[in-house]
PDB file of C-alpha atoms in Angstrom:
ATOM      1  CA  UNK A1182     -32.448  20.920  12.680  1.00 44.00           C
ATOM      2  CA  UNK A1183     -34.821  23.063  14.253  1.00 58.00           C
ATOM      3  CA  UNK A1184     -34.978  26.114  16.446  1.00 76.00           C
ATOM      4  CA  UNK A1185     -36.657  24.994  19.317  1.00 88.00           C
ATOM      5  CA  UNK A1186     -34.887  23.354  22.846  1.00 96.00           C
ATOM      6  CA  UNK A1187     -33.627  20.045  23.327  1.00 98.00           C
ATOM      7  CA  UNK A1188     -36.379  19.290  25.807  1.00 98.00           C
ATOM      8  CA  UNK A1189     -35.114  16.187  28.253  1.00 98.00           C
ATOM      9  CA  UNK A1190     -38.233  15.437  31.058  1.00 98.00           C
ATOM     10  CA  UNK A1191     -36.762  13.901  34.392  1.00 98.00           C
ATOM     11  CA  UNK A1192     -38.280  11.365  36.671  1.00 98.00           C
ATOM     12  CA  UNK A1193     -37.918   9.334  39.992  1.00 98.00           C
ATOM     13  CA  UNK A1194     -38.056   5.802  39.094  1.00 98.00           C
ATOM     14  CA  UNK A1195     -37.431   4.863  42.924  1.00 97.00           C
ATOM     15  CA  UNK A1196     -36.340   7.483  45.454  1.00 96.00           C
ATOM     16  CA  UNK A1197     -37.184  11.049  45.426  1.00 98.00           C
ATOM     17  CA  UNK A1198     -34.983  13.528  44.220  1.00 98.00           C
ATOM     18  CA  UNK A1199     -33.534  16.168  46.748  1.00 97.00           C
ATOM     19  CA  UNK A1200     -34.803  19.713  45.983  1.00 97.00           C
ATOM     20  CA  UNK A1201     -31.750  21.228  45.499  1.00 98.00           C
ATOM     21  CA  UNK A1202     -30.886  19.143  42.649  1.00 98.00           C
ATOM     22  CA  UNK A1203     -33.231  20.946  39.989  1.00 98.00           C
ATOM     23  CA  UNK A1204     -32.030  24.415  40.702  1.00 98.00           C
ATOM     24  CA  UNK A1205     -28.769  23.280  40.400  1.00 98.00           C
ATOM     25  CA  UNK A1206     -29.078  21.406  37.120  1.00 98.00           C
ATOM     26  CA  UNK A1207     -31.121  23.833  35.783  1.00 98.00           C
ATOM     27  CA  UNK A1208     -28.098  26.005  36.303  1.00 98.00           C
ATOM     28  CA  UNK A1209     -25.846  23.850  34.869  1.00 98.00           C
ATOM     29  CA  UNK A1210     -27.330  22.852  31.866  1.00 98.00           C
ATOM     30  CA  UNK A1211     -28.178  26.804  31.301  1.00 97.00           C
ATOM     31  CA  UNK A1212     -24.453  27.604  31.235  1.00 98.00           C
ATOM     32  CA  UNK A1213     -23.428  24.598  29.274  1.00 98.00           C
ATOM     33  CA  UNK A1214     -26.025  24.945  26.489  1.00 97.00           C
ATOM     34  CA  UNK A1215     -27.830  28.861  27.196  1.00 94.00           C
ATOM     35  CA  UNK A1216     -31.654  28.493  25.551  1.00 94.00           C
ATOM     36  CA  UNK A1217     -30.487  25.122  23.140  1.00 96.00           C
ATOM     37  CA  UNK A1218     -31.841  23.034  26.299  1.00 98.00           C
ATOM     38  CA  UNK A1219     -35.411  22.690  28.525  1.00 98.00           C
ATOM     39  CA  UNK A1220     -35.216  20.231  31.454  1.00 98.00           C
ATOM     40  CA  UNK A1221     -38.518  19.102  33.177  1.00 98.00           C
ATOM     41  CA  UNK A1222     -38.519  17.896  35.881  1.00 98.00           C
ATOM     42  CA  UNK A1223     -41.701  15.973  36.642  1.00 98.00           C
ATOM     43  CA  UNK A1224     -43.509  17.141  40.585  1.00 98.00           C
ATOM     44  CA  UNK A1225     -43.015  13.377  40.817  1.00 98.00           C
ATOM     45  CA  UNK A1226     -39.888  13.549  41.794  1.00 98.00           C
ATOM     46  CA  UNK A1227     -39.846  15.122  44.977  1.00 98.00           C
ATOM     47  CA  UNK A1228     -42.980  13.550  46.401  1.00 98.00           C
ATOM     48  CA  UNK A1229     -42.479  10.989  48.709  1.00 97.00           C
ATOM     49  CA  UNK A1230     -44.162   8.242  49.803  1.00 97.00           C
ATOM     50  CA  UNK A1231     -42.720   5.484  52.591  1.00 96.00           C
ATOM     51  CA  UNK A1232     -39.218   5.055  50.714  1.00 95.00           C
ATOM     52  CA  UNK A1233     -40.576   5.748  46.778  1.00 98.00           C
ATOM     53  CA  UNK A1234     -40.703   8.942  44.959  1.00 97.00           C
ATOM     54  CA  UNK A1235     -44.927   8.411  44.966  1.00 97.00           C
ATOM     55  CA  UNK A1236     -46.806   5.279  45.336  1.00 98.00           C
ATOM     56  CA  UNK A1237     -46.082   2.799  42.034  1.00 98.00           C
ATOM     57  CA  UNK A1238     -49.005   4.147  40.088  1.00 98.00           C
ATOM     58  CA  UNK A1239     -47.502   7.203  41.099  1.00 98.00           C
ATOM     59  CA  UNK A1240     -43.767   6.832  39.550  1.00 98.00           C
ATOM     60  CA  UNK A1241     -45.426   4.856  36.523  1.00 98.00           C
ATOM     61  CA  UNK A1242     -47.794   7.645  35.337  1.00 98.00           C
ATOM     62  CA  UNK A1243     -44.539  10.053  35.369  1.00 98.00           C
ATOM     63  CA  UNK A1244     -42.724   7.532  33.181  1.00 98.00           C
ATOM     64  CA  UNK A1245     -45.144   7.364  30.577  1.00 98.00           C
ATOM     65  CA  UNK A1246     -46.133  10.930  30.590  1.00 98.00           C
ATOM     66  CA  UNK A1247     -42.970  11.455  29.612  1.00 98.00           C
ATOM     67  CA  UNK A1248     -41.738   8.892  27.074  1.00 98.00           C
ATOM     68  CA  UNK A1249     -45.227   8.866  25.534  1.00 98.00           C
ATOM     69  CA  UNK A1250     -45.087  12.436  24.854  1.00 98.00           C
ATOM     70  CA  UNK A1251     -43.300  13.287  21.450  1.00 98.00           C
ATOM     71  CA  UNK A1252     -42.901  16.975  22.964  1.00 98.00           C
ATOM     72  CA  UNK A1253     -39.821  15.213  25.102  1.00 98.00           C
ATOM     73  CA  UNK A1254     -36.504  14.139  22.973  1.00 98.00           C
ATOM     74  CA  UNK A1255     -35.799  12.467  26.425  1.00 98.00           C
ATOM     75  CA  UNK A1256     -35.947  10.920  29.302  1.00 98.00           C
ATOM     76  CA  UNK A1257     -33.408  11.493  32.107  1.00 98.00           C
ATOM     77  CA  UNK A1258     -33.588   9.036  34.998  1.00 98.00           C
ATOM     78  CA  UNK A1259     -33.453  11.503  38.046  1.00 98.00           C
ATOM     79  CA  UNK A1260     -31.484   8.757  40.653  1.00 97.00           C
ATOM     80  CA  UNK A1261     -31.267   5.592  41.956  1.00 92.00           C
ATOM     81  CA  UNK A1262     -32.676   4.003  44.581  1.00 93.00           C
ATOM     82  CA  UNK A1263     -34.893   1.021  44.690  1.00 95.00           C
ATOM     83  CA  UNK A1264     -38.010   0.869  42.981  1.00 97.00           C
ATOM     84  CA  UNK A1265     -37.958   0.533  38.972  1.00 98.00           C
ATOM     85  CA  UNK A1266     -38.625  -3.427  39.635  1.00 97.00           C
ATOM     86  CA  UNK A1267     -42.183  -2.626  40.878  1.00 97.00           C
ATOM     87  CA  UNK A1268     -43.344  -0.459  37.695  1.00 98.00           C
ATOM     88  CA  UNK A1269     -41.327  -1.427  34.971  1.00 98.00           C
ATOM     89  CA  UNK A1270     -43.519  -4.308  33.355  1.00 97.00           C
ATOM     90  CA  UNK A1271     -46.739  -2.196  33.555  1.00 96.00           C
ATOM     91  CA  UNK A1272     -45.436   0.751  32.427  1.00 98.00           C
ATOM     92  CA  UNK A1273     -43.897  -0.960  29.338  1.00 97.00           C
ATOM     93  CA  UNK A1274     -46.768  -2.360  28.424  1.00 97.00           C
ATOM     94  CA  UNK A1275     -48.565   1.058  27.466  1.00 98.00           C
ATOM     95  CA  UNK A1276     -45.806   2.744  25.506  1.00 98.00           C
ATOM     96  CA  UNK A1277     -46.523   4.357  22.624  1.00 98.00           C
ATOM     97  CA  UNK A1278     -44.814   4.750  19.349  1.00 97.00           C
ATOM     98  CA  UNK A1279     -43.557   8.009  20.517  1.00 98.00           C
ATOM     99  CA  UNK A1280     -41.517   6.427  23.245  1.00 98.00           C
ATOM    100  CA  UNK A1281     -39.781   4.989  20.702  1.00 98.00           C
ATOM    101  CA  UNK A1282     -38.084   8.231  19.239  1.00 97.00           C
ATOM    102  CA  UNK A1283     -36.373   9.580  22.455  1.00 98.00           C
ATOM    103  CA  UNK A1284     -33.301   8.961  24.584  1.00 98.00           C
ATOM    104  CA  UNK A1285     -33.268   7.085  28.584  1.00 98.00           C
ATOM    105  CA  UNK A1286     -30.279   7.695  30.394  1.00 98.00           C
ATOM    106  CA  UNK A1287     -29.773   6.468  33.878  1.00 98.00           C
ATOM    107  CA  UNK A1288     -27.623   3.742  35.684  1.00 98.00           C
ATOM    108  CA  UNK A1289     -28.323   1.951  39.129  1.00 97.00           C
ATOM    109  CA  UNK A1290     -32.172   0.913  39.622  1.00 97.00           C
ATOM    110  CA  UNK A1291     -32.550   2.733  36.274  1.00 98.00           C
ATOM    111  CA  UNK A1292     -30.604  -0.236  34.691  1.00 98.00           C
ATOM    112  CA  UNK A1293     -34.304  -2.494  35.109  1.00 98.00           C
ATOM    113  CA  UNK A1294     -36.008  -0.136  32.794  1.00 98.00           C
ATOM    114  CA  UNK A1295     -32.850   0.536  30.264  1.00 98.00           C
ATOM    115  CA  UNK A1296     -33.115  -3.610  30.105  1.00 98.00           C
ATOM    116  CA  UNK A1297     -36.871  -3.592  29.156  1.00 98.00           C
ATOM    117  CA  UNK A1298     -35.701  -0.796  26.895  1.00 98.00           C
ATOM    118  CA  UNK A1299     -33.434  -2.362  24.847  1.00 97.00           C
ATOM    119  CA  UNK A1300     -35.208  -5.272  24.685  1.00 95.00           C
ATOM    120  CA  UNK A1301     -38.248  -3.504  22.973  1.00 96.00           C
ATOM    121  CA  UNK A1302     -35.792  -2.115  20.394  1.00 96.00           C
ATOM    122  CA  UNK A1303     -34.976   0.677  21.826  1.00 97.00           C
ATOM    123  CA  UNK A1304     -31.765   2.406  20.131  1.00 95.00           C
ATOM    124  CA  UNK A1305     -31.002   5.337  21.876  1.00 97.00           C
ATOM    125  CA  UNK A1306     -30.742   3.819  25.656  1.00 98.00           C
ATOM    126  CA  UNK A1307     -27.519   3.825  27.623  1.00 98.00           C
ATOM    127  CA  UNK A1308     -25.711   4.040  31.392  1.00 98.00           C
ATOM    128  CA  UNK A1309     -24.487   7.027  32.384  1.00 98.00           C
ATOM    129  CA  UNK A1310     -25.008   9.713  34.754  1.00 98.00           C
ATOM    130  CA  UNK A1311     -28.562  11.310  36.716  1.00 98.00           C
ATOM    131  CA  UNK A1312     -28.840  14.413  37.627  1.00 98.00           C
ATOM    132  CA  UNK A1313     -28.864  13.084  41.185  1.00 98.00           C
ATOM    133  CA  UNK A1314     -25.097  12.978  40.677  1.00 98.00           C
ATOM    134  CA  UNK A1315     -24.808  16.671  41.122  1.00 98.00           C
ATOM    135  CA  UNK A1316     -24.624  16.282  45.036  1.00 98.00           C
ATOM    136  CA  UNK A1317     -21.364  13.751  44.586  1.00 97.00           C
ATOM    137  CA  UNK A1318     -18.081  15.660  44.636  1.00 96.00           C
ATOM    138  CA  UNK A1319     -17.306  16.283  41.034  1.00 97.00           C
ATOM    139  CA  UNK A1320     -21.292  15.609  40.682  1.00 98.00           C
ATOM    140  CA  UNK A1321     -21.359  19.071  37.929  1.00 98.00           C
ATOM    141  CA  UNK A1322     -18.459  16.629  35.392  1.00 98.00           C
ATOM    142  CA  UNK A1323     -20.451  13.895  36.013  1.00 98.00           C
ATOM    143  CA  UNK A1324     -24.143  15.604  35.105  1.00 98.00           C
ATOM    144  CA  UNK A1325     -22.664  17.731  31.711  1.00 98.00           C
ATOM    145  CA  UNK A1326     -21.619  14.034  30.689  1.00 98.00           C
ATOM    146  CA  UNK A1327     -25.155  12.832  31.155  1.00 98.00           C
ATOM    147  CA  UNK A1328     -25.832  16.063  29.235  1.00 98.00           C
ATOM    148  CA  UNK A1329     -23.489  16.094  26.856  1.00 98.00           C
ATOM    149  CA  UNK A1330     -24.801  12.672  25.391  1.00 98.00           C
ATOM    150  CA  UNK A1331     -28.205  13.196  25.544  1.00 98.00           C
ATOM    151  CA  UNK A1332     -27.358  16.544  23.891  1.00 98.00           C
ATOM    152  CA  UNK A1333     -24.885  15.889  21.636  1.00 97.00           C
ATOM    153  CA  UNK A1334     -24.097  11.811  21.690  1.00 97.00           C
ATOM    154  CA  UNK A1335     -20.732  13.311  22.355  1.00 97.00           C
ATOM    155  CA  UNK A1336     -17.661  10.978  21.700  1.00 97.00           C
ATOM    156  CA  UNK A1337     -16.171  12.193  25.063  1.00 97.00           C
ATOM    157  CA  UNK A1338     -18.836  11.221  26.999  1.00 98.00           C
ATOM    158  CA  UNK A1339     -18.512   7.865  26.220  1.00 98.00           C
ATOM    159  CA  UNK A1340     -16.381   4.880  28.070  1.00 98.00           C
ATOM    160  CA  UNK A1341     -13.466   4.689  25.906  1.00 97.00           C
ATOM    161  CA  UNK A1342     -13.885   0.834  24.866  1.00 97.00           C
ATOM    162  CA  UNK A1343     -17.690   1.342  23.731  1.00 97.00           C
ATOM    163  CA  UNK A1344     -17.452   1.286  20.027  1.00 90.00           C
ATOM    164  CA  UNK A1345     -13.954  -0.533  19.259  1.00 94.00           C
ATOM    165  CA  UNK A1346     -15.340  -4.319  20.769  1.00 94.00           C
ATOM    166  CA  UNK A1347     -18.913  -4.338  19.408  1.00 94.00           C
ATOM    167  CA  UNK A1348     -22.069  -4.150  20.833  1.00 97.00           C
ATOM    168  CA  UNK A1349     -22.049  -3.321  24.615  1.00 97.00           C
ATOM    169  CA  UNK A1350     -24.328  -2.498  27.776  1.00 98.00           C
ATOM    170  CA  UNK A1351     -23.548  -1.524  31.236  1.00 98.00           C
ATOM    171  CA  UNK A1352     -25.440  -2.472  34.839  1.00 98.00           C
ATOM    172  CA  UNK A1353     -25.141  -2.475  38.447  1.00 98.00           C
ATOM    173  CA  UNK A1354     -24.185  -5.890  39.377  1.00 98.00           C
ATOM    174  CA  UNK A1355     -26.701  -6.678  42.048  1.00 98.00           C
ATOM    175  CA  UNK A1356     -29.567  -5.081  39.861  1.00 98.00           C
ATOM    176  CA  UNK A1357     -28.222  -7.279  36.970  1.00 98.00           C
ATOM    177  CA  UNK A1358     -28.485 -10.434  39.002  1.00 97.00           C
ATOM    178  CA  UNK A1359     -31.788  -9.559  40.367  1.00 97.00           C
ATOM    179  CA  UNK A1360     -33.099  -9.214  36.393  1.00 97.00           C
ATOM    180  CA  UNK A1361     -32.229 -12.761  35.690  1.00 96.00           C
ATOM    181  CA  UNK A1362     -35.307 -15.176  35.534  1.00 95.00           C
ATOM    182  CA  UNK A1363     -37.465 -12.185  34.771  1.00 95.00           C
ATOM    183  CA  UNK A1364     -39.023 -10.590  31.901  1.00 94.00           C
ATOM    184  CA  UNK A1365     -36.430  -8.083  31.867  1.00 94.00           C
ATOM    185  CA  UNK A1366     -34.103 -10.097  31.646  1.00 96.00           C
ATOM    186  CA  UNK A1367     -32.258  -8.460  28.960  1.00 96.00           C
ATOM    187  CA  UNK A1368     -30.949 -10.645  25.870  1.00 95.00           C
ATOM    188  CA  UNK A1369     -26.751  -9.992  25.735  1.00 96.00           C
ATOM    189  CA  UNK A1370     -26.107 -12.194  22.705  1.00 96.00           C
ATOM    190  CA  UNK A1371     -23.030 -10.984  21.778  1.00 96.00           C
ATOM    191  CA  UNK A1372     -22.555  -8.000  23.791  1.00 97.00           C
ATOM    192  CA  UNK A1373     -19.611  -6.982  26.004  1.00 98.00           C
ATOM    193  CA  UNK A1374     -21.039  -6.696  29.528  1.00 98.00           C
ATOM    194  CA  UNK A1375     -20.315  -3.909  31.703  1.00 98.00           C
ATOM    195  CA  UNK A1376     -20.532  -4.268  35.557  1.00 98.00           C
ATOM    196  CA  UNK A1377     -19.998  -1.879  38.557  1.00 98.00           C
ATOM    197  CA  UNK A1378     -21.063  -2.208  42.009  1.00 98.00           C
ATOM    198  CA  UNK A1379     -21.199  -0.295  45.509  1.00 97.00           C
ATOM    199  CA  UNK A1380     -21.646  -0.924  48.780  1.00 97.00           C
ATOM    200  CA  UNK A1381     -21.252  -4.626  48.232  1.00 97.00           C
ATOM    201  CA  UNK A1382     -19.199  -6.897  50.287  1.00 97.00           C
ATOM    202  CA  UNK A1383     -16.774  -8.977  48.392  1.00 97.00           C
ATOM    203  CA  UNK A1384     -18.510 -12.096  48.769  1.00 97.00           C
ATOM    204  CA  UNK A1385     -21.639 -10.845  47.845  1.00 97.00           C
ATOM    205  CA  UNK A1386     -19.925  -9.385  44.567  1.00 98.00           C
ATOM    206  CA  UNK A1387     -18.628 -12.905  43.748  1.00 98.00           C
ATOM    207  CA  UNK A1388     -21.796 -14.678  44.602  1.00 98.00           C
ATOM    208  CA  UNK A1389     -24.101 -12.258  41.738  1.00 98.00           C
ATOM    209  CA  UNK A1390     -20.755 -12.868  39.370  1.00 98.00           C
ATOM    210  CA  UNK A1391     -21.249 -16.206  39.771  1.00 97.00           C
ATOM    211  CA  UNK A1392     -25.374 -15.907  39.199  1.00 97.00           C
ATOM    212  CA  UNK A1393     -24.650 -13.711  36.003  1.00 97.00           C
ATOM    213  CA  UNK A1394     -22.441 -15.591  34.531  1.00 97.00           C
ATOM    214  CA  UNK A1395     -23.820 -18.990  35.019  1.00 95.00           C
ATOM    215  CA  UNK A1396     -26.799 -17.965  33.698  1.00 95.00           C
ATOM    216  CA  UNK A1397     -27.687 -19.635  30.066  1.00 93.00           C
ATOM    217  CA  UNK A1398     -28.387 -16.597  28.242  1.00 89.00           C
ATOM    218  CA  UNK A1399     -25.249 -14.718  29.453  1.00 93.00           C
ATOM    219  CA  UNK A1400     -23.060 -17.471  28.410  1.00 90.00           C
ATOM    220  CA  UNK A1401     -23.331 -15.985  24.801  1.00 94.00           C
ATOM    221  CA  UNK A1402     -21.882 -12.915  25.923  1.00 97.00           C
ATOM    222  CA  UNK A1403     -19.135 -11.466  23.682  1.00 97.00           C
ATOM    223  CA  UNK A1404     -16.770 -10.433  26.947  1.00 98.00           C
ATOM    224  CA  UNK A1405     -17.153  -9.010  30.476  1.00 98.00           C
ATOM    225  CA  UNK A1406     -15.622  -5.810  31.387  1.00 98.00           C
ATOM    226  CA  UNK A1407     -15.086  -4.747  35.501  1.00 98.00           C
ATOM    227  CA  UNK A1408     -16.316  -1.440  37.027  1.00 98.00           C
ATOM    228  CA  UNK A1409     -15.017  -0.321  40.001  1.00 98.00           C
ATOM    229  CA  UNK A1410     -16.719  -1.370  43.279  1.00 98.00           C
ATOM    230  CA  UNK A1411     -16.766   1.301  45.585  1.00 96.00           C
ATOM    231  CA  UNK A1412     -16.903   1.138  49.457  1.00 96.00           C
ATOM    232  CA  UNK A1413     -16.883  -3.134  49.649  1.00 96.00           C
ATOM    233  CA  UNK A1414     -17.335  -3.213  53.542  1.00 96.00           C
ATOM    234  CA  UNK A1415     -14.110  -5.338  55.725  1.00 94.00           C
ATOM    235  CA  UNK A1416     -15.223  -8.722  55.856  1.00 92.00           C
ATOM    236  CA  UNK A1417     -13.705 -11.064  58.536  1.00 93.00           C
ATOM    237  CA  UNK A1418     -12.388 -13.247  57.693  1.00 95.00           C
ATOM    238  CA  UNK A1419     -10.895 -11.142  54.611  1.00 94.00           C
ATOM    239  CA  UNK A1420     -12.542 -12.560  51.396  1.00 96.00           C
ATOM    240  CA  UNK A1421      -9.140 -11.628  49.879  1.00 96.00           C
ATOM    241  CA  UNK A1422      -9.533 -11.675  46.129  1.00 96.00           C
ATOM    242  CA  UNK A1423     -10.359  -8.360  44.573  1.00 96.00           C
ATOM    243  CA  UNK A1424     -13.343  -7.320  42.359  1.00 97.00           C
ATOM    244  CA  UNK A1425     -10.818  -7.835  39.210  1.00 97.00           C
ATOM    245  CA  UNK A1426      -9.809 -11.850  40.325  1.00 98.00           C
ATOM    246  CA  UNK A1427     -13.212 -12.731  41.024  1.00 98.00           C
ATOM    247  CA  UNK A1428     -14.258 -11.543  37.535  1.00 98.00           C
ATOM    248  CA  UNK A1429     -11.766 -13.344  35.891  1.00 98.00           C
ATOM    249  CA  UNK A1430     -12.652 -16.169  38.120  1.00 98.00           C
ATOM    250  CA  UNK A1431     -16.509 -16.538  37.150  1.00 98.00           C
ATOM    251  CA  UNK A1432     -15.490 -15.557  33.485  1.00 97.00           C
ATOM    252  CA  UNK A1433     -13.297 -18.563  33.376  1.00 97.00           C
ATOM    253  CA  UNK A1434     -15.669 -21.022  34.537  1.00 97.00           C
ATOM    254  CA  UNK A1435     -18.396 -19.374  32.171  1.00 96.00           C
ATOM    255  CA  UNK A1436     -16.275 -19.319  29.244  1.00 96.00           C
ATOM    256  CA  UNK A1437     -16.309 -15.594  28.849  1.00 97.00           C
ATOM    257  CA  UNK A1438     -13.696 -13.620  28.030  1.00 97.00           C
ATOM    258  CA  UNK A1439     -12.737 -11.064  30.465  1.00 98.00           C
ATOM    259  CA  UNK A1440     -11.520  -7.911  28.698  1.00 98.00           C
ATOM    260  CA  UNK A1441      -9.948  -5.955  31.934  1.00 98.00           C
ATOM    261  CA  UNK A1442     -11.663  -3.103  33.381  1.00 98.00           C
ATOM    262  CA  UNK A1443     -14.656  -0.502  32.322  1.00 98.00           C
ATOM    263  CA  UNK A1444     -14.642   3.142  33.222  1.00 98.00           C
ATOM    264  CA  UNK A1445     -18.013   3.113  35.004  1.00 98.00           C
ATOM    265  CA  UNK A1446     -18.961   3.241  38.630  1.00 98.00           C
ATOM    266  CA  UNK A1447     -21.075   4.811  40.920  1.00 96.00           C
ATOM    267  CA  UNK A1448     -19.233   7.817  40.875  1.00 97.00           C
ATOM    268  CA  UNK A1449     -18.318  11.195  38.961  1.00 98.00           C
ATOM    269  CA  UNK A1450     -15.738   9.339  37.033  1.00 98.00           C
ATOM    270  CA  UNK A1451     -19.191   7.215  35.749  1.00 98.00           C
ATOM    271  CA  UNK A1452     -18.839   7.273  32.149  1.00 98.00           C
ATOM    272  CA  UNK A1453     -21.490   6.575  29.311  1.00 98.00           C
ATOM    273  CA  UNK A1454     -22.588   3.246  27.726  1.00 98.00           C
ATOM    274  CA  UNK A1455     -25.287   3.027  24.998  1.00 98.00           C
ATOM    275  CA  UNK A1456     -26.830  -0.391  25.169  1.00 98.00           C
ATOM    276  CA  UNK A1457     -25.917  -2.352  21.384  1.00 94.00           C
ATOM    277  CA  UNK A1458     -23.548   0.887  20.322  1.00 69.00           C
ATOM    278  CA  UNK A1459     -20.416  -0.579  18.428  1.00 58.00           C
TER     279      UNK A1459
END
């Protein structure tokens, strides 16, 4: 061990961060951990441009001034919001062997990078909390559980099947779907698959269900696990199934086990998945 701070850099993948959100980390993570932690938050992530957090270059230039830099043990996704599609395969392409060492934590769009992640080897990648989440109610739980991993790799922190059923990782379901067919396309042999969704109505959960798990490579999937789905707009007619029977559903026709449900969602509750840990 050495004396000097865990130093954790944040960036904007897609939307800009909302100023009050540093102050109140900052806060946060100085009462949690006193002088054991440094957080940086990149200027990128409160510039703004059209809906991004700064043009593509922009957002891709943060990324890799960051992970390239060994001075950083990691990199904290600062929030969703679309945009991690348009700079992920550039950005890859000129990390160095630095990038290597550190930890990525984020969830939502995040979950494109975290799948170019792991497929480059990457061991220390996993869902779980932004520091965007401070402005949900609860948001202060949800960011010292992104802390305490990145800290700590704290057993608490953790969803409480990760570990017990083999490898695992953990995605956004429509941001999952959207990944299939491309080069991020991340390789799940094996792995117990994690999904949570928001926003989404039912249908439109069932129809990227049905895309994920009829894809080829997913069939070799070890099990699926449910998230919860927050705020599925009324349909009419009422699609009727739930989240859970449509899972069990595609799973079914896939050949996949279904393993019951995952403690992850786009809320405070969300709790942390390495990608491969178990």
């Amino acid at each position: 061990m050495t004396d000097r701070a865990f130093r954790i850099g944040v960036m904007a993948p897609g939307g800009a961060l909302a100023p009050e959100v540093e102050p109140r980390v900052r806060a946060l993570a100085a009462e949690l951990y006193g002088g054991r932690v440094e957080l940086v938050f990149h200027p990128q992530c409160f510039e703004r441009c059209g809906h991004f957090a700064g043009d593509d270059a922009r957002r891709a230039q943060a990324f890799l001034e960051i992970a390239n830099d060994p001075a950083f043990d990691a990199l904290w996704f600062g929030r969703g919001g679309y945009g991690s599609n348009r700079i992920v395969e550039a950005a890859c392409a000129q990390l160095a062997p630095a990038a290597a060492d550190k930890a990525y934590l984020g969830y939502s769009d995040a979950g494109t990078f975290l799948s170019a992640l792991h497929m480059k080897g990457f061991r220390n990648v996993a869902h779980g909390p932004m520091p965007g989440d401070i402005r949900m109610a609860g948001g202060e739980a949800a960011v010292a559980r992104g802390l305490a991993w990145l800290v700590d790799r704290a057993p608490e922190a953790l969803e409480p099947s990760v570990g017990a059923e083999g490898p695992a990782a953990a995605f956004n379901l429509v941001i999952l779907a959207h990944l299939i067919g491309t080069p991020q396309e991340p390789d799940l042999t094996g792995h117990v698959l994690m999904v949570e969704e928001i926003g989404e109505y039912m249908y439109r959960i069932d129809r990227d269900l049905c895309q994920v798990t009829q894809a080829p490579g997913m069939r070799r999937l070890a099990g699926l696990r449910m998230g919860r789905c927050a705020g599925v707009p009324e349909n009419d007619p009422d699609f009727v199934l739930t989240e859970e029977e449509v899972a069990r559903y595609w799973c079914e026709r896939a050949g996949i086990p279904y393993l019951g449900r995952a403690d992850i969602g786009h809320d405070a509750a969300n709790k942390v998945v390495p990608f491969g840990a178990g």
